[in-house]
Short mmCIF file of C-alpha atoms and ligand atoms in Angstrom, two decimals:
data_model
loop_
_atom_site.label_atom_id
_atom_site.label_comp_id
_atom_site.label_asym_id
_atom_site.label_seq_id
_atom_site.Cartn_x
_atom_site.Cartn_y
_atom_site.Cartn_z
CA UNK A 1 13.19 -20.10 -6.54
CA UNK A 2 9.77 -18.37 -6.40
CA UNK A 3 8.52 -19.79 -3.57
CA UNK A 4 11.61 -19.34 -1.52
CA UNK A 5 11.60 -15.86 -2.29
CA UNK A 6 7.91 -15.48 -0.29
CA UNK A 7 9.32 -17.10 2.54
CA UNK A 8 12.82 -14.99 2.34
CA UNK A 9 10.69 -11.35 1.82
CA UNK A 10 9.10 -11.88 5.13
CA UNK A 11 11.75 -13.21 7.27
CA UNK A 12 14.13 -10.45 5.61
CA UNK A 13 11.47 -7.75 5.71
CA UNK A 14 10.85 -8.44 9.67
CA UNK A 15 14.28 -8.04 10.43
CA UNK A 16 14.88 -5.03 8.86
CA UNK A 17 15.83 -1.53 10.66
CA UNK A 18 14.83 1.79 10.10
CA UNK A 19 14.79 2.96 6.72
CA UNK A 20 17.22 5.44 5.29
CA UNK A 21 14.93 7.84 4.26
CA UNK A 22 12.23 9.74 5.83
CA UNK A 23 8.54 9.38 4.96
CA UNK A 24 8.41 13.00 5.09
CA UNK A 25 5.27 13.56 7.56
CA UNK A 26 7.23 14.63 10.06
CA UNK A 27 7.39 17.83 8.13
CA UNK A 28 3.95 18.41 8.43
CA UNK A 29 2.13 19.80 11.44
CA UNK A 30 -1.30 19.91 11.30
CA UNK A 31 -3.42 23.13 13.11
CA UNK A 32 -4.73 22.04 16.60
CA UNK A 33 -8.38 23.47 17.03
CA UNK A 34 -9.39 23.90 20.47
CA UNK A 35 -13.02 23.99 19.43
CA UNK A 36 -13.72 21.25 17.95
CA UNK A 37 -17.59 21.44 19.13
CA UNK A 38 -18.43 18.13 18.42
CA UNK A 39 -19.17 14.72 20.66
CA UNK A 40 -16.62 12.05 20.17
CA UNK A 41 -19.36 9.38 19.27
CA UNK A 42 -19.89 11.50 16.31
CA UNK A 43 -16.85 11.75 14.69
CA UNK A 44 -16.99 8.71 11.85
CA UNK A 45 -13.91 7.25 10.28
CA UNK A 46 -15.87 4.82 7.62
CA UNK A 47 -15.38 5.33 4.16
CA UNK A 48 -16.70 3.73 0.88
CA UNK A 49 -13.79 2.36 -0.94
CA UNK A 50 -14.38 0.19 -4.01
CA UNK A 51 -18.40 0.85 -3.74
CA UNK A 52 -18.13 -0.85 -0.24
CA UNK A 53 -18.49 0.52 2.98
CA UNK A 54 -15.15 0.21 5.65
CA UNK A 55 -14.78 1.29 9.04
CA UNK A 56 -11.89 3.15 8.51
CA UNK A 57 -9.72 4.30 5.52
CA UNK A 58 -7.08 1.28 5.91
CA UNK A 59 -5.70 -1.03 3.60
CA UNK A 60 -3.75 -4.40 4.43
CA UNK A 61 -1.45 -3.42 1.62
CA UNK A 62 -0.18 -6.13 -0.39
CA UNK A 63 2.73 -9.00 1.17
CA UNK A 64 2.24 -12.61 0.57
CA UNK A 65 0.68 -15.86 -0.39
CA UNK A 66 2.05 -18.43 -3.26
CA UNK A 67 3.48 -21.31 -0.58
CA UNK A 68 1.46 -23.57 1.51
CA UNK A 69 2.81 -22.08 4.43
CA UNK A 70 2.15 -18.77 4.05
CA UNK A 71 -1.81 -19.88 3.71
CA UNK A 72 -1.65 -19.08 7.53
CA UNK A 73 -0.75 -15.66 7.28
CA UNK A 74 -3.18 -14.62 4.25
CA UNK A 75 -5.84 -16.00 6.46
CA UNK A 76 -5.02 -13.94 9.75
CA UNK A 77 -4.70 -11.38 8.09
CA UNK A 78 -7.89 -11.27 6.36
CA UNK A 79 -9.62 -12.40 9.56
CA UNK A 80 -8.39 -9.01 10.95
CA UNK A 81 -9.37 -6.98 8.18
CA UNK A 82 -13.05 -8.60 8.18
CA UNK A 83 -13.09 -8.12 12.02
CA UNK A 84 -12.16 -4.55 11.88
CA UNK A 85 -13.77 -3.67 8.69
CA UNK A 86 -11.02 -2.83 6.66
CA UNK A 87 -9.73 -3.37 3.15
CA UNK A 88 -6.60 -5.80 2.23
CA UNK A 89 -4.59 -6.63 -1.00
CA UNK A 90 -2.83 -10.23 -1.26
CA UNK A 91 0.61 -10.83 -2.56
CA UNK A 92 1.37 -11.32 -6.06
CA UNK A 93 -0.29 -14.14 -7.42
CA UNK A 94 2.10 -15.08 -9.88
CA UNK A 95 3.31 -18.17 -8.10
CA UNK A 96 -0.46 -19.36 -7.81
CA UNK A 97 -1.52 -18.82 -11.85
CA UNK A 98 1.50 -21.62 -12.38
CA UNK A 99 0.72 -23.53 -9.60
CA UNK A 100 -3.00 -24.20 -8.91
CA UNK A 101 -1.67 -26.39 -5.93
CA UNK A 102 -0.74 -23.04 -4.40
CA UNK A 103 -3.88 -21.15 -5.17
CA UNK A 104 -5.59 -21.73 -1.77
CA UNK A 105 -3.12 -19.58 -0.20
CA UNK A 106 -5.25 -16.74 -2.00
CA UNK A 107 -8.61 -17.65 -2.27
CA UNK A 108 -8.01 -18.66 2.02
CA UNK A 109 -8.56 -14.24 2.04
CA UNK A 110 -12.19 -14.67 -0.02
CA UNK A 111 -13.69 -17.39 2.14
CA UNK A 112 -12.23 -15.29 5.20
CA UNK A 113 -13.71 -12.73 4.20
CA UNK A 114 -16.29 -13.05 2.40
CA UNK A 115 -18.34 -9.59 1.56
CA UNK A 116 -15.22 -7.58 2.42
CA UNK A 117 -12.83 -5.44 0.06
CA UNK A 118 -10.14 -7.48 -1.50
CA UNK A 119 -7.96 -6.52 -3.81
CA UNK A 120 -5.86 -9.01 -6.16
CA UNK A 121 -2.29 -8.00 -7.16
CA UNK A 122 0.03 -9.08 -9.92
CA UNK A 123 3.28 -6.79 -11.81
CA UNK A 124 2.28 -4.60 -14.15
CA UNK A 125 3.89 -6.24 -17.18
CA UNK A 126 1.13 -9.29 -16.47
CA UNK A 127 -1.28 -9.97 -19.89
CA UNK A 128 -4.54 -9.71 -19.77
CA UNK A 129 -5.73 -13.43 -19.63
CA UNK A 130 -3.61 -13.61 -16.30
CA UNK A 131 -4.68 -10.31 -14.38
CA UNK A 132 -8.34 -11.79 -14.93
CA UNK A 133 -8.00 -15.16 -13.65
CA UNK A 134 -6.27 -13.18 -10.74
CA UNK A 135 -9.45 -11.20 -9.87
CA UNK A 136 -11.64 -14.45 -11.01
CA UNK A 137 -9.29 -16.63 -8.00
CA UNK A 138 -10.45 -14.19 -5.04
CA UNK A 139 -13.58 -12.29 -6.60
CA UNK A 140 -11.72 -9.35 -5.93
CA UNK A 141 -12.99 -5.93 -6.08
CA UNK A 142 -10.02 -4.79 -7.62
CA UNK A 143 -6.96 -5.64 -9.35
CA UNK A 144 -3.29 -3.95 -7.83
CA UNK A 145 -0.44 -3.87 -10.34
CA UNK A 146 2.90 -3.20 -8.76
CA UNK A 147 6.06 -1.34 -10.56
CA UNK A 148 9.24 -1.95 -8.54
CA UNK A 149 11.91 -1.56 -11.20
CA UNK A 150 14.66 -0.87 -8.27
CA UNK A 151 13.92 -4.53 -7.09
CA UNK A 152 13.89 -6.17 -10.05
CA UNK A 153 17.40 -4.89 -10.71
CA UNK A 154 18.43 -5.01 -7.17
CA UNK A 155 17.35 -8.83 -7.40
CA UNK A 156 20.13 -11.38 -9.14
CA UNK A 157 17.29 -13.23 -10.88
CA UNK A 158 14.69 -10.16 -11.97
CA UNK A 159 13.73 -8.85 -14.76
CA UNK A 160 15.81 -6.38 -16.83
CA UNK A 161 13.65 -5.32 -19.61
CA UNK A 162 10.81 -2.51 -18.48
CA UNK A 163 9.73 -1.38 -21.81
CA UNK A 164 5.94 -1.56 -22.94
CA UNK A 165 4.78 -1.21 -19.15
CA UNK A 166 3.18 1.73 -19.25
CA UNK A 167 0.93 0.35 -22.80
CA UNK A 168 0.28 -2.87 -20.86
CA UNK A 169 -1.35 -1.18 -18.24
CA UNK A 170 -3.09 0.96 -20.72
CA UNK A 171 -4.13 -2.46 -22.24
CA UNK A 172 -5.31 -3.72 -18.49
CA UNK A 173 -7.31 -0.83 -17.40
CA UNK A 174 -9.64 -0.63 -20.81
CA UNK A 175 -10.15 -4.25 -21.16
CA UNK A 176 -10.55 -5.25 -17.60
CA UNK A 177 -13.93 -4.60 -16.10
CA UNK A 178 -12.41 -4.14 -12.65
CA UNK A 179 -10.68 -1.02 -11.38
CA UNK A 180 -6.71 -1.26 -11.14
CA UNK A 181 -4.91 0.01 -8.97
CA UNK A 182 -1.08 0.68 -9.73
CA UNK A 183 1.34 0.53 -6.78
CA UNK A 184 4.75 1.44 -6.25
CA UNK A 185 6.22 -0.88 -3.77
CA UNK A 186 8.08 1.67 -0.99
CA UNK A 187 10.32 3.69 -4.13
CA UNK A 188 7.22 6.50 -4.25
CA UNK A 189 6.34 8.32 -7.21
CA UNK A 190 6.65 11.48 -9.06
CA UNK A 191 3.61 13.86 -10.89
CA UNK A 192 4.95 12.47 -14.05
CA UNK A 193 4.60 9.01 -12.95
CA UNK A 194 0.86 9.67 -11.61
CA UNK A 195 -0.31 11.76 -15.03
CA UNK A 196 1.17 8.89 -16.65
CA UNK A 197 -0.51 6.14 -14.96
CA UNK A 198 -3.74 8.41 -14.28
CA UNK A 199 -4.40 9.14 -18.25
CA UNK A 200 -3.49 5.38 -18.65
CA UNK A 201 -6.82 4.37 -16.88
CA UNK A 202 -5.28 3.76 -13.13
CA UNK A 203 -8.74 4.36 -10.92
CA UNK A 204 -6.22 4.93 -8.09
CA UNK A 205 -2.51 5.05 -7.86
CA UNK A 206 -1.13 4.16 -4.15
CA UNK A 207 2.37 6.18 -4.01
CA UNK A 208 4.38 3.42 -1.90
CA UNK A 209 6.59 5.84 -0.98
CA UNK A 210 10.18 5.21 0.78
CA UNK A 211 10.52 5.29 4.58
CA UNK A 212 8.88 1.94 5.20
CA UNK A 213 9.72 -1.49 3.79
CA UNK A 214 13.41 -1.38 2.03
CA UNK A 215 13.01 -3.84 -1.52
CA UNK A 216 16.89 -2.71 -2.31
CA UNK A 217 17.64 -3.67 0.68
CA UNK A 218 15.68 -7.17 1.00
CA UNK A 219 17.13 -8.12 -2.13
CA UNK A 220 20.72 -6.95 -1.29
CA UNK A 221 20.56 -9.10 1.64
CA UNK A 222 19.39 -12.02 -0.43
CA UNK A 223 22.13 -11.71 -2.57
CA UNK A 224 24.75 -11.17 0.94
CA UNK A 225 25.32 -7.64 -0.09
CA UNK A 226 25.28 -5.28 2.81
CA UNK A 227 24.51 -2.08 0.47
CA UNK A 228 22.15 0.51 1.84
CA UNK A 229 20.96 2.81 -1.14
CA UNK A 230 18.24 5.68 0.24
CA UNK A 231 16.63 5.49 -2.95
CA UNK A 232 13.22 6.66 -3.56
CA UNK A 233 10.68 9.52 -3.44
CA UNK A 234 9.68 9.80 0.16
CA UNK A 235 5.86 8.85 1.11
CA UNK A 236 4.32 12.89 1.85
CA UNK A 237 6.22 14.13 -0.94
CA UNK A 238 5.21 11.14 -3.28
CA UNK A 239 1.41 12.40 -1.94
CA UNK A 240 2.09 15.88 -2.56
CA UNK A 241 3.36 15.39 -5.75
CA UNK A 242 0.06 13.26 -6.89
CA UNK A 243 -2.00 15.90 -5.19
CA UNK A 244 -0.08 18.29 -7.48
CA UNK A 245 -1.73 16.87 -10.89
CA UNK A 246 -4.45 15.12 -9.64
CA UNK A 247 -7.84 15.78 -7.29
CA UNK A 248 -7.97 14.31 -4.08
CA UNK A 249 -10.16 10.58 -4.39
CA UNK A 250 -7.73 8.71 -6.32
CA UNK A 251 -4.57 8.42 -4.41
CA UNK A 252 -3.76 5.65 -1.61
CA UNK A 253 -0.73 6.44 0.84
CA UNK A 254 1.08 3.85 1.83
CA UNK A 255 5.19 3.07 2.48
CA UNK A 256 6.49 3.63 6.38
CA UNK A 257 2.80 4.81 7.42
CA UNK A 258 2.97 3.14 11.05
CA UNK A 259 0.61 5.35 13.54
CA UNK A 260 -2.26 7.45 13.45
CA UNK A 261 -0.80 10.94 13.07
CA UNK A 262 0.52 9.99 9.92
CA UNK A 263 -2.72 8.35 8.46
CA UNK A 264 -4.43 11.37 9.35
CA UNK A 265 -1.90 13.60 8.05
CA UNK A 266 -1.64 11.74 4.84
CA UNK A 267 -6.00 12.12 4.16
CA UNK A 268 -5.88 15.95 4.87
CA UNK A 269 -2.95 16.18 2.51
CA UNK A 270 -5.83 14.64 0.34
CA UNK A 271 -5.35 10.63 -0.22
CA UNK A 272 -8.59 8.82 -0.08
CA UNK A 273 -6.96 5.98 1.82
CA UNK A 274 -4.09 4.59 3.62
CA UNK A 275 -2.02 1.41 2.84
CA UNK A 276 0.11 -0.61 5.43
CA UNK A 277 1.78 -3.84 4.34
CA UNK A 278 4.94 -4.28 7.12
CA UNK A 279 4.21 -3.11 10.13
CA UNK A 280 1.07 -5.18 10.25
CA UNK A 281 3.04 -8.52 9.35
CA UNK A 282 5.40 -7.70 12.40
CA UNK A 283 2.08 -7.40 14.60
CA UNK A 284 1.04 -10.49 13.45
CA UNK A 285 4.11 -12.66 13.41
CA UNK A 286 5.49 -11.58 16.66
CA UNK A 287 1.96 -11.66 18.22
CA UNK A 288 -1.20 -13.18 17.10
CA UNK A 289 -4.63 -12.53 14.88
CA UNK A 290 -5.90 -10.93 17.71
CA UNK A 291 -2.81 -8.69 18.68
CA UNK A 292 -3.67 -7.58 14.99
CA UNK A 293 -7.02 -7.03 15.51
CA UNK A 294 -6.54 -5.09 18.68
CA UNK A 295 -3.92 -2.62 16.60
CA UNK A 296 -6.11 -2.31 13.82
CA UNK A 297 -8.76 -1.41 15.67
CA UNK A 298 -7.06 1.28 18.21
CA UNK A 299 -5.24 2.76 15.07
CA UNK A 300 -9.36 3.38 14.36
CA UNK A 301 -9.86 5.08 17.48
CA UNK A 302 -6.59 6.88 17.64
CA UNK A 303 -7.68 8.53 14.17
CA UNK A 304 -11.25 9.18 15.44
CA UNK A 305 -9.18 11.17 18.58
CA UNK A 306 -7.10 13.15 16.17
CA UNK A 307 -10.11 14.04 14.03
CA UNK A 308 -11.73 15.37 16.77
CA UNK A 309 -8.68 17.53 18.28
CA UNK A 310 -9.00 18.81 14.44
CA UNK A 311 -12.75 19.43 14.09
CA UNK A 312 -13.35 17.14 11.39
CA UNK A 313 -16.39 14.91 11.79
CA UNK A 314 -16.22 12.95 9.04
CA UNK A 315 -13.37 11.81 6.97
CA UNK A 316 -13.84 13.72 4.15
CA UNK A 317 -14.09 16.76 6.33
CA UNK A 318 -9.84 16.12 6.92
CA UNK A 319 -9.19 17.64 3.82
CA UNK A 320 -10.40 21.44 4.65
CA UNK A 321 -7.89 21.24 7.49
CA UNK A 322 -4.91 23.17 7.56
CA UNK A 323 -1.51 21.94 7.52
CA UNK A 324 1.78 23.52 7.96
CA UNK A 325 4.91 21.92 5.37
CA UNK A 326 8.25 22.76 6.26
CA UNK A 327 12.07 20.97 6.68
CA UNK A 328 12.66 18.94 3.23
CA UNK A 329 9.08 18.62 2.01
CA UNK A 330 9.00 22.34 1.97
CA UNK A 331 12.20 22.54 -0.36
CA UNK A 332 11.04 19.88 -2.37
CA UNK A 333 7.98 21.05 -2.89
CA UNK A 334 9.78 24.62 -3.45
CA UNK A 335 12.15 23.24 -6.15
CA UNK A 336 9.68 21.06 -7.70
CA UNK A 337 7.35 24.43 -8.35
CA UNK A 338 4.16 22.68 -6.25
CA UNK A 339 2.30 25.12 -4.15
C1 FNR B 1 5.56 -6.66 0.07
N1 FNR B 1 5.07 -5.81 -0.91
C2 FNR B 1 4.46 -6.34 -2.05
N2 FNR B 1 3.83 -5.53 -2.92
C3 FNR B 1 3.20 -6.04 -4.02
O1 FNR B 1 2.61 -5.27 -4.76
N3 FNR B 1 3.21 -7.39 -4.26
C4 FNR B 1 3.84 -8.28 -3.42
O2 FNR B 1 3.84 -9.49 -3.65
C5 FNR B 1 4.50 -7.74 -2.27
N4 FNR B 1 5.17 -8.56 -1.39
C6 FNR B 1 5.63 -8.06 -0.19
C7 FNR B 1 6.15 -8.92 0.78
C8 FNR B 1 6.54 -8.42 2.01
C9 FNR B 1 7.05 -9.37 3.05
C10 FNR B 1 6.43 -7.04 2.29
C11 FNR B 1 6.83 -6.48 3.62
C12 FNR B 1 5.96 -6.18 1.33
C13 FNR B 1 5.17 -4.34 -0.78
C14 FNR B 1 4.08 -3.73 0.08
O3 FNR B 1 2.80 -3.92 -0.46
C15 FNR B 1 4.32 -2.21 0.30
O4 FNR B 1 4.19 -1.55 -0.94
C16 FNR B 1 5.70 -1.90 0.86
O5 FNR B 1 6.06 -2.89 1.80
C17 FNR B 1 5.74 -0.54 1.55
O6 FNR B 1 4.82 -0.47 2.62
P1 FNR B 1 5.27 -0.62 4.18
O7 FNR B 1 5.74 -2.04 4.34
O8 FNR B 1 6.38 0.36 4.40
O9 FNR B 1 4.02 -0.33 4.93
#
């Protein structure tokens, strides 16, 4: 059932249309600055994520592995993360800590990759023996646990029972040695959530928000329902919500991020990096490792543009820059009491 799953994510996921919500940057404008004064070949997009150094804040967010054939796929992938220099997360390795005959499907992403960032990824409600043979199968530098209650129920065979989640990852962060990450999986996340999963030990939350990959949806399908729920706290508002409670450093953005602009917007909101999982696998499948590479690596220069039309040499520098909120972030925001 598991394994058919994988395969039925991706082929569902890649046929999927526009999402019924909005990830919300197109309510923010950010400040043109017609004097930059700086040189294009100075303007630097790396970033140290996981005490490693990337060329740009970017994360291959988290999609597949667990069947022989999807051993392809991890391993393109990671080729065009190690090419580029960016980070990448595999899928929940679930199927693989059952079935060792499935494991090189993950550790294909290590021997891609070797001295890059990788990040293992299991649910949250995982114990403690499994998230460390996890990070043990891919050395990875960290450990993503994903929440995505509104596909569990949306799915005929998934889990109904969500209590003790929050103490398990309380558990997971203070016995594990390796920072976790705790991921929403494109349903985003409120301040609550974040203070929640922040004083819980999280050393980064990534807000999945909604506008990007549809899980109600996918599993609807699965099941031959044609239901469309927009459910879910939009990606900028999930952001600004986090950035509400918490200091910029320890938030990823990720959920219906496809182009520059909104990467950029999203780190001077204040996220520390940005997370693609979908849009990347469409790259790929339709196209090839190279197609991928060639994306990932103009969505690089695209960002260095933008940081220069802003005067920000450096990535950090994003954050000072101003940005105008208006249409339905500025209500939520409004409502919500976040300034
Ligand atoms: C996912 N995603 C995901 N997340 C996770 O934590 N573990 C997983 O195994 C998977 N599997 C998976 C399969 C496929 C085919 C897709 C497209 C996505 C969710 C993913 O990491 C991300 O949170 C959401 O897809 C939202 O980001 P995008 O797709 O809108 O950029």
């Amino acid at each position: 059932m598991r394994l058919n799953r994988k395969l039925e994510h991706i082929e569902l996921s890649l046929r999927q249309k526009e999402s019924a919500v909005s990830t919300g940057f197109d309510d923010i404008t950010l400040v043109h600055n017609s004097l930059p004064q700086l040189n294009l070949a100075d303007v630097d997009t790396s970033c140290t994520f996981l005490g490693k150094v990337l060329q740009g804040p970017l994360l291959i967010n988290a999609m597949t592995g667990g069947h022989p054939e999807l051993e392809s796929i991890n391993f393109s992938l990671a080729k065009a993360a190690y090419t580029v220099g960016v980070a990448m997360a595999v899928g929940s390795q679930r199927a693989a800590l059952e079935d060792h005959a499935v494991r090189s499907s993950f550790t294909v992403v290590r021997d891609a990759n070797p001295d890059g960032v990788i990040l293992a990824n299991l649910g949250a409600d995982c114990t403690l023996n499994e998230a460390r043979e996890a990070i043990k199968m891919i050395k990875a530098d960290s450990l993503q646990l994903h929440l995505n209650v509104p596909q569990e129920l949306a799915m005929a065979e998934g889990d109904r029972d969500f209590r003790g989640i929050l103490q398990n990852i309380e558990l997971l962060t203070k016995q594990l040695t390796t920072p976790v990450v705790v991921k929403e999986v494109g349903f985003g996340m409120s301040r609550e959530t974040i203070s929640r999963l922040r004083a819980a030990g999280a050393a980064y939350i990534d807000v999945g928000g909604a506008g990007g990959t549809d899980f109600i949806a996918i599993e609807n399908n699965r099941s031959g329902r044609q239901t469309r729920w927009a459910w879910g706290i939009p990606t900028a508002i999930s952001l600004l919500e986090g950035l509400a409670v918490e200091s910029p450093g320890h938030l990823i953005a990720s959920g219906g991020i496809v182009h520059a602009l909104d990467c950029v917007k999203a780190l001077c909101l204040g996220c520390s990096m940005v997370g693609m999982a979908r849009p990347l696998l469409k790259i790929l499948i339709d196209g090839s490792t190279e197609e991928l590479t060639a994306y990932l690596q103009n969505l690089i220069a695209d960002i260095r543009r933008i940081m220069l039309m802003l005067g920000a040499r450096r990535i950090a520098d994003l954050t000072s820059v101003p940005a105008v909120i208006g249409g339905t972030t500025y209500h939520w925001l409004a409502r919500r009491g976040i300034e």
